[in-house]
Amino acid sequence: MLQARPKGRFSWNYTFFDGDVPVAELEIPRFGSMGKLILEERVFEIGREGLLSGDFFLTEEGGEVVATARKRGFVLRSYEVKIGKASYVLAPGSWFTRKFELLKGSKVIGRVHPEGFWSRRAKVDLPPDMPQQIQAYLTWLVF
């Protein structure tokens, strides 16, 4: 299980830990729609196609799309996620929670949730065979 910790009180930048070992850095600029995810020696671009609309994406350094997500509606806080040829839904556990569940069909296969009610730290409890860059991307979508 990964843990996401913000780099500062008001920062959108996160460090992802596996236990006590940092495994990835998420750097999001204050202004603009593109950031980067650094995992070991690999750099991924992360962002949204438009400023206020469009799909969210994760791409490899060479431009290959790794994952995309589309909001399921203006009011809904859920996403249709495509990772390769697989499709998932990332949706809140209930209306009044910050816990999100990753569904494959109707089955919950993982969760991303805050450590506490006021916390900006997140516990990333997704399938262990899911690549860490995908886990960080899904966390970025909902945190």
Short mmCIF file of N, CA, C and O in Angstrom, two decimals:
data_model
loop_
_atom_site.label_atom_id
_atom_site.label_comp_id
_atom_site.label_asym_id
_atom_site.label_seq_id
_atom_site.Cartn_x
_atom_site.Cartn_y
_atom_site.Cartn_z
N MET A 1 0.85 -1.17 0.00
CA MET A 1 0.00 0.00 0.00
C MET A 1 0.90 1.24 0.00
O MET A 1 1.84 1.34 0.77
N LEU A 2 0.57 2.17 -0.88
CA LEU A 2 1.30 3.43 -0.94
C LEU A 2 0.66 4.45 -0.01
O LEU A 2 -0.52 4.34 0.35
N GLN A 3 1.43 5.46 0.34
CA GLN A 3 0.93 6.60 1.09
C GLN A 3 1.38 7.85 0.34
O GLN A 3 2.54 7.94 -0.09
N ALA A 4 0.45 8.78 0.16
CA ALA A 4 0.77 10.05 -0.50
C ALA A 4 0.82 11.15 0.56
O ALA A 4 -0.13 11.29 1.34
N ARG A 5 1.93 11.89 0.58
CA ARG A 5 2.09 12.98 1.55
C ARG A 5 2.38 14.27 0.81
O ARG A 5 3.30 14.33 0.00
N PRO A 6 1.61 15.34 1.10
CA PRO A 6 1.90 16.62 0.45
C PRO A 6 3.26 17.14 0.92
O PRO A 6 3.67 16.89 2.06
N LYS A 7 3.93 17.87 0.04
CA LYS A 7 5.26 18.39 0.37
C LYS A 7 5.20 19.62 1.28
O LYS A 7 6.20 20.01 1.85
N GLY A 8 4.04 20.21 1.39
CA GLY A 8 3.87 21.37 2.26
C GLY A 8 2.40 21.60 2.55
O GLY A 8 1.52 20.97 1.93
N ARG A 9 2.13 22.47 3.48
CA ARG A 9 0.75 22.72 3.92
C ARG A 9 -0.17 23.14 2.77
O ARG A 9 -1.31 22.72 2.69
N PHE A 10 0.31 23.98 1.87
CA PHE A 10 -0.52 24.48 0.78
C PHE A 10 -0.05 23.98 -0.59
O PHE A 10 -0.45 24.51 -1.61
N SER A 11 0.77 22.96 -0.60
CA SER A 11 1.35 22.46 -1.83
C SER A 11 0.45 21.43 -2.51
O SER A 11 -0.21 20.63 -1.85
N TRP A 12 0.46 21.43 -3.85
CA TRP A 12 -0.21 20.38 -4.63
C TRP A 12 0.79 19.29 -5.01
O TRP A 12 0.43 18.33 -5.68
N ASN A 13 2.04 19.47 -4.61
CA ASN A 13 3.07 18.48 -4.88
C ASN A 13 3.05 17.41 -3.80
O ASN A 13 2.90 17.71 -2.61
N TYR A 14 3.21 16.15 -4.21
CA TYR A 14 3.16 15.03 -3.29
C TYR A 14 4.37 14.13 -3.46
O TYR A 14 4.94 14.03 -4.55
N THR A 15 4.74 13.47 -2.37
CA THR A 15 5.70 12.38 -2.41
C THR A 15 4.93 11.11 -2.06
O THR A 15 4.14 11.10 -1.12
N PHE A 16 5.17 10.05 -2.82
CA PHE A 16 4.53 8.76 -2.58
C PHE A 16 5.53 7.84 -1.91
O PHE A 16 6.68 7.73 -2.36
N PHE A 17 5.09 7.19 -0.85
CA PHE A 17 5.94 6.30 -0.07
C PHE A 17 5.39 4.87 -0.11
O PHE A 17 4.18 4.67 -0.07
N ASP A 18 6.31 3.92 -0.17
CA ASP A 18 5.98 2.51 0.03
C ASP A 18 6.64 2.15 1.35
O ASP A 18 7.85 1.97 1.41
N GLY A 19 5.86 2.13 2.42
CA GLY A 19 6.43 2.03 3.77
C GLY A 19 7.09 3.36 4.08
O GLY A 19 6.47 4.42 3.99
N ASP A 20 8.39 3.33 4.40
CA ASP A 20 9.14 4.57 4.67
C ASP A 20 9.99 5.00 3.48
O ASP A 20 10.73 5.98 3.58
N VAL A 21 9.90 4.27 2.37
CA VAL A 21 10.76 4.53 1.22
C VAL A 21 10.02 5.38 0.19
O VAL A 21 8.96 4.99 -0.30
N PRO A 22 10.56 6.57 -0.15
CA PRO A 22 9.92 7.37 -1.20
C PRO A 22 10.11 6.69 -2.56
O PRO A 22 11.21 6.26 -2.90
N VAL A 23 9.00 6.57 -3.31
CA VAL A 23 9.08 5.87 -4.61
C VAL A 23 8.70 6.77 -5.78
O VAL A 23 9.02 6.44 -6.92
N ALA A 24 8.01 7.88 -5.53
CA ALA A 24 7.59 8.75 -6.63
C ALA A 24 7.37 10.17 -6.12
O ALA A 24 7.06 10.39 -4.95
N GLU A 25 7.53 11.12 -7.04
CA GLU A 25 7.28 12.54 -6.77
C GLU A 25 6.27 13.05 -7.78
O GLU A 25 6.40 12.78 -8.98
N LEU A 26 5.28 13.76 -7.31
CA LEU A 26 4.29 14.39 -8.17
C LEU A 26 4.48 15.89 -8.07
O LEU A 26 4.40 16.45 -6.98
N GLU A 27 4.78 16.54 -9.19
CA GLU A 27 5.03 17.98 -9.22
C GLU A 27 3.99 18.64 -10.10
O GLU A 27 3.96 18.42 -11.31
N ILE A 28 3.13 19.44 -9.49
CA ILE A 28 2.06 20.14 -10.19
C ILE A 28 2.30 21.64 -10.06
O ILE A 28 2.39 22.15 -8.95
N PRO A 29 2.41 22.36 -11.18
CA PRO A 29 2.63 23.81 -11.09
C PRO A 29 1.38 24.52 -10.57
O PRO A 29 0.26 24.03 -10.71
N ARG A 30 1.56 25.66 -9.93
CA ARG A 30 0.42 26.43 -9.42
C ARG A 30 -0.51 26.88 -10.54
O ARG A 30 -1.71 26.93 -10.37
N PHE A 31 0.07 27.22 -11.67
CA PHE A 31 -0.73 27.66 -12.81
C PHE A 31 -0.39 26.78 -14.00
O PHE A 31 0.76 26.46 -14.23
N GLY A 32 -1.40 26.38 -14.73
CA GLY A 32 -1.19 25.51 -15.88
C GLY A 32 -1.88 24.18 -15.66
O GLY A 32 -2.36 23.88 -14.58
N SER A 33 -1.94 23.40 -16.72
CA SER A 33 -2.69 22.16 -16.65
C SER A 33 -1.82 20.91 -16.75
O SER A 33 -2.33 19.82 -16.84
N MET A 34 -0.49 21.07 -16.74
CA MET A 34 0.40 19.92 -16.88
C MET A 34 1.37 19.87 -15.72
O MET A 34 1.87 20.88 -15.25
N GLY A 35 1.61 18.65 -15.27
CA GLY A 35 2.61 18.43 -14.23
C GLY A 35 3.44 17.23 -14.62
O GLY A 35 3.35 16.72 -15.73
N LYS A 36 4.25 16.78 -13.68
CA LYS A 36 5.04 15.59 -13.98
C LYS A 36 5.08 14.68 -12.77
O LYS A 36 5.01 15.11 -11.62
N LEU A 37 5.19 13.41 -13.08
CA LEU A 37 5.30 12.35 -12.10
C LEU A 37 6.66 11.70 -12.34
O LEU A 37 6.95 11.26 -13.45
N ILE A 38 7.48 11.69 -11.30
CA ILE A 38 8.83 11.13 -11.42
C ILE A 38 8.87 9.85 -10.59
O ILE A 38 8.61 9.87 -9.39
N LEU A 39 9.17 8.76 -11.27
CA LEU A 39 9.21 7.44 -10.65
C LEU A 39 10.52 6.79 -11.04
O LEU A 39 10.72 6.46 -12.21
N GLU A 40 11.43 6.65 -10.08
CA GLU A 40 12.78 6.16 -10.33
C GLU A 40 13.42 7.02 -11.41
O GLU A 40 13.54 8.21 -11.26
N GLU A 41 13.79 6.45 -12.53
CA GLU A 41 14.43 7.20 -13.61
C GLU A 41 13.43 7.63 -14.69
O GLU A 41 13.82 8.23 -15.68
N ARG A 42 12.17 7.32 -14.50
CA ARG A 42 11.16 7.60 -15.51
C ARG A 42 10.39 8.87 -15.16
O ARG A 42 10.09 9.12 -14.00
N VAL A 43 10.06 9.63 -16.21
CA VAL A 43 9.27 10.85 -16.03
C VAL A 43 8.01 10.72 -16.87
O VAL A 43 8.05 10.37 -18.04
N PHE A 44 6.87 10.99 -16.25
CA PHE A 44 5.57 10.95 -16.90
C PHE A 44 4.96 12.34 -16.87
O PHE A 44 5.18 13.09 -15.92
N GLU A 45 4.21 12.68 -17.91
CA GLU A 45 3.43 13.92 -17.90
C GLU A 45 2.05 13.58 -17.39
O GLU A 45 1.48 12.53 -17.73
N ILE A 46 1.49 14.48 -16.59
CA ILE A 46 0.19 14.27 -16.00
C ILE A 46 -0.57 15.58 -16.12
O ILE A 46 -0.01 16.65 -15.93
N GLY A 47 -1.83 15.52 -16.53
CA GLY A 47 -2.57 16.76 -16.69
C GLY A 47 -3.94 16.55 -17.29
O GLY A 47 -4.49 15.44 -17.29
N ARG A 48 -4.47 17.65 -17.81
CA ARG A 48 -5.80 17.67 -18.41
C ARG A 48 -5.70 18.33 -19.77
O ARG A 48 -4.93 19.28 -19.96
N GLU A 49 -6.48 17.84 -20.72
CA GLU A 49 -6.41 18.36 -22.09
C GLU A 49 -6.77 19.84 -22.17
O GLU A 49 -6.17 20.58 -22.91
N GLY A 50 -7.79 20.26 -21.44
CA GLY A 50 -8.19 21.66 -21.44
C GLY A 50 -8.09 22.25 -20.05
O GLY A 50 -7.88 21.53 -19.07
N LEU A 51 -8.26 23.55 -19.95
CA LEU A 51 -8.15 24.20 -18.65
C LEU A 51 -9.30 23.80 -17.72
O LEU A 51 -9.09 23.47 -16.56
N LEU A 52 -10.53 23.82 -18.23
CA LEU A 52 -11.69 23.48 -17.40
C LEU A 52 -12.48 22.28 -17.90
O LEU A 52 -13.47 21.89 -17.29
N SER A 53 -12.06 21.71 -19.01
CA SER A 53 -12.75 20.55 -19.54
C SER A 53 -11.76 19.68 -20.29
O SER A 53 -10.63 20.07 -20.52
N GLY A 54 -12.21 18.51 -20.66
CA GLY A 54 -11.35 17.58 -21.39
C GLY A 54 -10.91 16.43 -20.53
O GLY A 54 -11.09 16.42 -19.30
N ASP A 55 -10.32 15.43 -21.16
CA ASP A 55 -9.87 14.24 -20.46
C ASP A 55 -8.61 14.52 -19.65
O ASP A 55 -7.81 15.39 -19.99
N PHE A 56 -8.43 13.74 -18.60
CA PHE A 56 -7.21 13.75 -17.81
C PHE A 56 -6.30 12.66 -18.39
O PHE A 56 -6.79 11.65 -18.89
N PHE A 57 -4.99 12.85 -18.31
CA PHE A 57 -4.10 11.88 -18.95
C PHE A 57 -2.83 11.66 -18.15
O PHE A 57 -2.43 12.48 -17.32
N LEU A 58 -2.21 10.52 -18.43
CA LEU A 58 -0.87 10.18 -17.94
C LEU A 58 -0.13 9.65 -19.16
O LEU A 58 -0.58 8.70 -19.80
N THR A 59 0.98 10.29 -19.52
CA THR A 59 1.75 9.87 -20.68
C THR A 59 3.20 9.60 -20.30
O THR A 59 3.74 10.22 -19.38
N GLU A 60 3.81 8.68 -21.05
CA GLU A 60 5.24 8.41 -20.90
C GLU A 60 6.01 9.58 -21.48
O GLU A 60 5.46 10.39 -22.22
N GLU A 61 7.29 9.63 -21.20
CA GLU A 61 8.15 10.70 -21.68
C GLU A 61 8.10 10.84 -23.20
O GLU A 61 8.11 11.93 -23.73
N GLY A 62 8.00 9.74 -23.92
CA GLY A 62 7.97 9.77 -25.38
C GLY A 62 6.61 10.12 -25.97
O GLY A 62 6.45 10.19 -27.18
N GLY A 63 5.60 10.34 -25.13
CA GLY A 63 4.29 10.73 -25.61
C GLY A 63 3.26 9.61 -25.64
O GLY A 63 2.10 9.84 -25.97
N GLU A 64 3.67 8.38 -25.30
CA GLU A 64 2.72 7.27 -25.30
C GLU A 64 1.74 7.42 -24.13
O GLU A 64 2.13 7.61 -22.98
N VAL A 65 0.45 7.34 -24.44
CA VAL A 65 -0.58 7.47 -23.42
C VAL A 65 -0.63 6.20 -22.58
O VAL A 65 -0.77 5.10 -23.10
N VAL A 66 -0.51 6.36 -21.26
CA VAL A 66 -0.54 5.23 -20.34
C VAL A 66 -1.94 5.05 -19.78
O VAL A 66 -2.43 3.93 -19.65
N ALA A 67 -2.61 6.17 -19.46
CA ALA A 67 -3.96 6.12 -18.89
C ALA A 67 -4.70 7.41 -19.19
O ALA A 67 -4.09 8.47 -19.35
N THR A 68 -6.03 7.30 -19.29
CA THR A 68 -6.88 8.47 -19.45
C THR A 68 -8.06 8.33 -18.50
O THR A 68 -8.42 7.24 -18.07
N ALA A 69 -8.65 9.48 -18.17
CA ALA A 69 -9.85 9.48 -17.33
C ALA A 69 -10.77 10.59 -17.81
O ALA A 69 -10.33 11.65 -18.24
N ARG A 70 -12.05 10.30 -17.73
CA ARG A 70 -13.07 11.27 -18.14
C ARG A 70 -14.09 11.38 -17.02
O ARG A 70 -14.57 10.37 -16.51
N LYS A 71 -14.40 12.62 -16.62
CA LYS A 71 -15.44 12.82 -15.60
C LYS A 71 -16.76 12.32 -16.15
O LYS A 71 -17.07 12.50 -17.32
N ARG A 72 -17.54 11.70 -15.28
CA ARG A 72 -18.80 11.09 -15.70
C ARG A 72 -19.96 12.09 -15.71
O ARG A 72 -21.07 11.73 -16.04
N GLY A 73 -19.72 13.32 -15.36
CA GLY A 73 -20.75 14.35 -15.35
C GLY A 73 -20.29 15.52 -14.51
O GLY A 73 -19.35 15.41 -13.73
N PHE A 74 -20.96 16.64 -14.65
CA PHE A 74 -20.56 17.85 -13.94
C PHE A 74 -20.76 17.69 -12.44
O PHE A 74 -19.93 18.08 -11.64
N VAL A 75 -21.88 17.11 -12.04
CA VAL A 75 -22.20 16.98 -10.62
C VAL A 75 -21.52 15.77 -9.99
O VAL A 75 -21.06 15.83 -8.86
N LEU A 76 -21.41 14.70 -10.74
CA LEU A 76 -20.81 13.47 -10.21
C LEU A 76 -19.32 13.66 -10.01
O LEU A 76 -18.64 14.31 -10.80
N ARG A 77 -18.81 13.06 -8.97
CA ARG A 77 -17.37 13.12 -8.70
C ARG A 77 -16.68 11.84 -9.14
O ARG A 77 -15.65 11.48 -8.61
N SER A 78 -17.22 11.16 -10.11
CA SER A 78 -16.63 9.89 -10.53
C SER A 78 -15.99 10.02 -11.92
O SER A 78 -16.29 10.94 -12.67
N TYR A 79 -15.12 9.06 -12.22
CA TYR A 79 -14.35 9.07 -13.46
C TYR A 79 -14.43 7.72 -14.14
O TYR A 79 -14.41 6.69 -13.48
N GLU A 80 -14.48 7.75 -15.47
CA GLU A 80 -14.27 6.55 -16.27
C GLU A 80 -12.78 6.53 -16.61
O GLU A 80 -12.27 7.48 -17.20
N VAL A 81 -12.10 5.48 -16.22
CA VAL A 81 -10.65 5.39 -16.36
C VAL A 81 -10.31 4.28 -17.34
O VAL A 81 -10.85 3.18 -17.26
N LYS A 82 -9.39 4.58 -18.26
CA LYS A 82 -8.89 3.57 -19.20
C LYS A 82 -7.38 3.44 -18.97
O LYS A 82 -6.65 4.43 -19.03
N ILE A 83 -6.98 2.21 -18.70
CA ILE A 83 -5.56 1.89 -18.51
C ILE A 83 -5.26 0.78 -19.51
O ILE A 83 -5.70 -0.36 -19.33
N GLY A 84 -4.57 1.14 -20.58
CA GLY A 84 -4.39 0.18 -21.66
C GLY A 84 -5.76 -0.14 -22.25
O GLY A 84 -6.52 0.76 -22.58
N LYS A 85 -6.12 -1.40 -22.32
CA LYS A 85 -7.43 -1.80 -22.85
C LYS A 85 -8.46 -2.01 -21.75
O LYS A 85 -9.63 -2.25 -22.02
N ALA A 86 -8.03 -1.92 -20.49
CA ALA A 86 -8.93 -2.16 -19.36
C ALA A 86 -9.69 -0.88 -18.99
O ALA A 86 -9.15 0.22 -19.09
N SER A 87 -10.94 -1.04 -18.59
CA SER A 87 -11.78 0.08 -18.16
C SER A 87 -12.16 -0.09 -16.70
O SER A 87 -12.47 -1.20 -16.25
N TYR A 88 -12.17 1.03 -15.99
CA TYR A 88 -12.51 1.06 -14.58
C TYR A 88 -13.40 2.28 -14.31
O TYR A 88 -13.50 3.18 -15.14
N VAL A 89 -13.98 2.31 -13.12
CA VAL A 89 -14.67 3.50 -12.63
C VAL A 89 -14.05 3.85 -11.29
O VAL A 89 -13.83 2.98 -10.44
N LEU A 90 -13.72 5.12 -11.11
CA LEU A 90 -13.20 5.63 -9.85
C LEU A 90 -14.30 6.54 -9.29
O LEU A 90 -14.61 7.57 -9.89
N ALA A 91 -14.92 6.12 -8.19
CA ALA A 91 -16.10 6.81 -7.68
C ALA A 91 -16.03 6.95 -6.17
O ALA A 91 -15.43 6.12 -5.49
N PRO A 92 -16.67 8.00 -5.62
CA PRO A 92 -16.69 8.14 -4.16
C PRO A 92 -17.47 7.00 -3.52
O PRO A 92 -18.44 6.49 -4.09
N GLY A 93 -17.05 6.64 -2.31
CA GLY A 93 -17.73 5.59 -1.57
C GLY A 93 -19.15 5.99 -1.18
O GLY A 93 -20.03 5.15 -1.07
N SER A 94 -19.37 7.28 -0.96
CA SER A 94 -20.70 7.82 -0.68
C SER A 94 -20.68 9.31 -0.99
O SER A 94 -19.63 9.87 -1.31
N TRP A 95 -21.82 9.96 -0.88
CA TRP A 95 -21.92 11.38 -1.21
C TRP A 95 -21.06 12.27 -0.32
O TRP A 95 -20.56 13.29 -0.74
N PHE A 96 -20.92 11.92 0.95
CA PHE A 96 -20.27 12.83 1.91
C PHE A 96 -18.92 12.32 2.38
O PHE A 96 -18.55 12.54 3.52
N THR A 97 -18.19 11.68 1.51
CA THR A 97 -16.89 11.14 1.89
C THR A 97 -15.83 11.52 0.87
O THR A 97 -16.15 11.82 -0.29
N ARG A 98 -14.60 11.50 1.31
CA ARG A 98 -13.47 11.72 0.41
C ARG A 98 -12.81 10.39 0.04
O ARG A 98 -11.78 10.37 -0.61
N LYS A 99 -13.40 9.29 0.46
CA LYS A 99 -12.89 7.97 0.10
C LYS A 99 -13.40 7.61 -1.29
O LYS A 99 -14.59 7.69 -1.57
N PHE A 100 -12.49 7.23 -2.17
CA PHE A 100 -12.84 6.82 -3.52
C PHE A 100 -12.55 5.34 -3.69
O PHE A 100 -11.59 4.82 -3.15
N GLU A 101 -13.40 4.70 -4.48
CA GLU A 101 -13.26 3.27 -4.74
C GLU A 101 -13.02 3.05 -6.22
O GLU A 101 -13.62 3.71 -7.06
N LEU A 102 -12.12 2.13 -6.52
CA LEU A 102 -11.84 1.75 -7.90
C LEU A 102 -12.64 0.48 -8.18
O LEU A 102 -12.51 -0.52 -7.47
N LEU A 103 -13.49 0.56 -9.20
CA LEU A 103 -14.36 -0.56 -9.55
C LEU A 103 -13.99 -1.13 -10.91
O LEU A 103 -13.75 -0.38 -11.86
N LYS A 104 -13.98 -2.45 -10.96
CA LYS A 104 -13.85 -3.18 -12.22
C LYS A 104 -15.19 -3.87 -12.40
O LYS A 104 -15.52 -4.79 -11.65
N GLY A 105 -16.03 -3.36 -13.32
CA GLY A 105 -17.41 -3.81 -13.38
C GLY A 105 -18.13 -3.30 -12.15
O GLY A 105 -18.06 -2.11 -11.83
N SER A 106 -18.74 -4.17 -11.38
CA SER A 106 -19.41 -3.74 -10.15
C SER A 106 -18.62 -4.12 -8.90
O SER A 106 -19.07 -3.90 -7.78
N LYS A 107 -17.42 -4.67 -9.09
CA LYS A 107 -16.60 -5.13 -7.97
C LYS A 107 -15.57 -4.08 -7.55
O LYS A 107 -14.82 -3.57 -8.38
N VAL A 108 -15.53 -3.75 -6.26
CA VAL A 108 -14.52 -2.83 -5.72
C VAL A 108 -13.20 -3.58 -5.64
O VAL A 108 -13.10 -4.62 -4.99
N ILE A 109 -12.17 -3.04 -6.31
CA ILE A 109 -10.86 -3.70 -6.30
C ILE A 109 -9.81 -2.89 -5.56
O ILE A 109 -8.69 -3.35 -5.39
N GLY A 110 -10.16 -1.66 -5.14
CA GLY A 110 -9.20 -0.85 -4.40
C GLY A 110 -9.82 0.46 -3.93
O GLY A 110 -10.95 0.79 -4.32
N ARG A 111 -9.05 1.17 -3.09
CA ARG A 111 -9.54 2.43 -2.52
C ARG A 111 -8.40 3.44 -2.41
O ARG A 111 -7.25 3.07 -2.21
N VAL A 112 -8.77 4.72 -2.48
CA VAL A 112 -7.88 5.84 -2.17
C VAL A 112 -8.66 6.70 -1.18
O VAL A 112 -9.77 7.12 -1.47
N HIS A 113 -8.06 6.93 0.00
CA HIS A 113 -8.79 7.68 1.01
C HIS A 113 -7.84 8.47 1.90
O HIS A 113 -6.67 8.11 2.05
N PRO A 114 -8.35 9.55 2.51
CA PRO A 114 -7.51 10.34 3.41
C PRO A 114 -7.20 9.56 4.68
O PRO A 114 -7.97 8.69 5.09
N GLU A 115 -6.08 9.90 5.30
CA GLU A 115 -5.70 9.25 6.56
C GLU A 115 -6.63 9.66 7.70
O GLU A 115 -6.80 8.92 8.65
N GLY A 116 -7.19 10.84 7.61
CA GLY A 116 -8.09 11.34 8.65
C GLY A 116 -9.04 12.36 8.05
O GLY A 116 -8.91 12.75 6.89
N PHE A 117 -9.98 12.82 8.84
CA PHE A 117 -11.00 13.73 8.34
C PHE A 117 -10.41 15.01 7.74
O PHE A 117 -10.82 15.44 6.68
N TRP A 118 -9.44 15.62 8.40
CA TRP A 118 -8.86 16.88 7.92
C TRP A 118 -7.56 16.67 7.16
O TRP A 118 -6.97 17.61 6.65
N SER A 119 -7.09 15.46 7.06
CA SER A 119 -5.78 15.16 6.50
C SER A 119 -5.74 15.31 4.98
O SER A 119 -6.69 14.98 4.29
N ARG A 120 -4.61 15.78 4.48
CA ARG A 120 -4.35 15.80 3.04
C ARG A 120 -3.48 14.61 2.64
O ARG A 120 -3.21 14.41 1.47
N ARG A 121 -3.05 13.83 3.63
CA ARG A 121 -2.32 12.59 3.33
C ARG A 121 -3.32 11.55 2.88
O ARG A 121 -4.44 11.50 3.37
N ALA A 122 -2.88 10.71 1.96
CA ALA A 122 -3.79 9.69 1.42
C ALA A 122 -3.20 8.30 1.56
O ALA A 122 -1.99 8.11 1.41
N LYS A 123 -4.06 7.35 1.84
CA LYS A 123 -3.69 5.94 1.78
C LYS A 123 -4.15 5.42 0.43
O LYS A 123 -5.30 5.62 0.04
N VAL A 124 -3.25 4.79 -0.28
CA VAL A 124 -3.52 4.29 -1.62
C VAL A 124 -3.54 2.77 -1.54
O VAL A 124 -2.50 2.12 -1.55
N ASP A 125 -4.73 2.23 -1.42
CA ASP A 125 -4.91 0.79 -1.23
C ASP A 125 -5.49 0.20 -2.52
O ASP A 125 -6.67 -0.11 -2.61
N LEU A 126 -4.63 0.10 -3.53
CA LEU A 126 -5.01 -0.42 -4.84
C LEU A 126 -4.32 -1.75 -5.06
O LEU A 126 -3.41 -2.11 -4.32
N PRO A 127 -4.74 -2.51 -6.07
CA PRO A 127 -4.15 -3.84 -6.29
C PRO A 127 -2.62 -3.77 -6.36
O PRO A 127 -2.07 -2.89 -7.03
N PRO A 128 -1.93 -4.68 -5.67
CA PRO A 128 -0.46 -4.64 -5.64
C PRO A 128 0.19 -4.83 -7.00
O PRO A 128 1.32 -4.38 -7.21
N ASP A 129 -0.51 -5.46 -7.95
CA ASP A 129 0.06 -5.64 -9.29
C ASP A 129 -0.16 -4.41 -10.18
O ASP A 129 0.33 -4.37 -11.31
N MET A 130 -0.88 -3.41 -9.69
CA MET A 130 -1.09 -2.18 -10.45
C MET A 130 0.18 -1.33 -10.36
O MET A 130 0.67 -1.06 -9.27
N PRO A 131 0.75 -0.91 -11.50
CA PRO A 131 1.99 -0.13 -11.48
C PRO A 131 1.86 1.13 -10.62
O PRO A 131 0.80 1.75 -10.56
N GLN A 132 2.96 1.50 -9.98
CA GLN A 132 2.94 2.65 -9.07
C GLN A 132 2.59 3.95 -9.78
O GLN A 132 1.95 4.82 -9.19
N GLN A 133 2.96 4.10 -11.05
CA GLN A 133 2.60 5.33 -11.76
C GLN A 133 1.09 5.42 -11.94
O GLN A 133 0.52 6.51 -11.87
N ILE A 134 0.41 4.31 -12.12
CA ILE A 134 -1.05 4.31 -12.23
C ILE A 134 -1.68 4.63 -10.88
O ILE A 134 -2.63 5.40 -10.79
N GLN A 135 -1.13 4.06 -9.81
CA GLN A 135 -1.64 4.35 -8.48
C GLN A 135 -1.50 5.83 -8.15
O GLN A 135 -2.43 6.44 -7.60
N ALA A 136 -0.37 6.43 -8.50
CA ALA A 136 -0.16 7.86 -8.26
C ALA A 136 -1.13 8.69 -9.12
O ALA A 136 -1.69 9.69 -8.64
N TYR A 137 -1.33 8.30 -10.35
CA TYR A 137 -2.26 9.01 -11.25
C TYR A 137 -3.68 8.99 -10.69
O TYR A 137 -4.36 10.03 -10.65
N LEU A 138 -4.16 7.84 -10.24
CA LEU A 138 -5.51 7.74 -9.69
C LEU A 138 -5.63 8.59 -8.42
O LEU A 138 -6.67 9.21 -8.19
N THR A 139 -4.59 8.63 -7.63
CA THR A 139 -4.60 9.47 -6.41
C THR A 139 -4.67 10.94 -6.80
O THR A 139 -5.43 11.71 -6.20
N TRP A 140 -3.90 11.34 -7.80
CA TRP A 140 -3.92 12.73 -8.27
C TRP A 140 -5.32 13.14 -8.73
O TRP A 140 -5.77 14.26 -8.46
N LEU A 141 -6.04 12.23 -9.37
CA LEU A 141 -7.38 12.55 -9.85
C LEU A 141 -8.31 12.97 -8.73
O LEU A 141 -9.15 13.86 -8.91
N VAL A 142 -8.19 12.33 -7.58
CA VAL A 142 -9.20 12.54 -6.52
C VAL A 142 -8.68 13.34 -5.33
O VAL A 142 -9.46 13.65 -4.42
N PHE A 143 -7.39 13.68 -5.28
CA PHE A 143 -6.89 14.46 -4.15
C PHE A 143 -6.46 15.81 -4.55
O PHE A 143 -6.13 16.48 -5.14
#
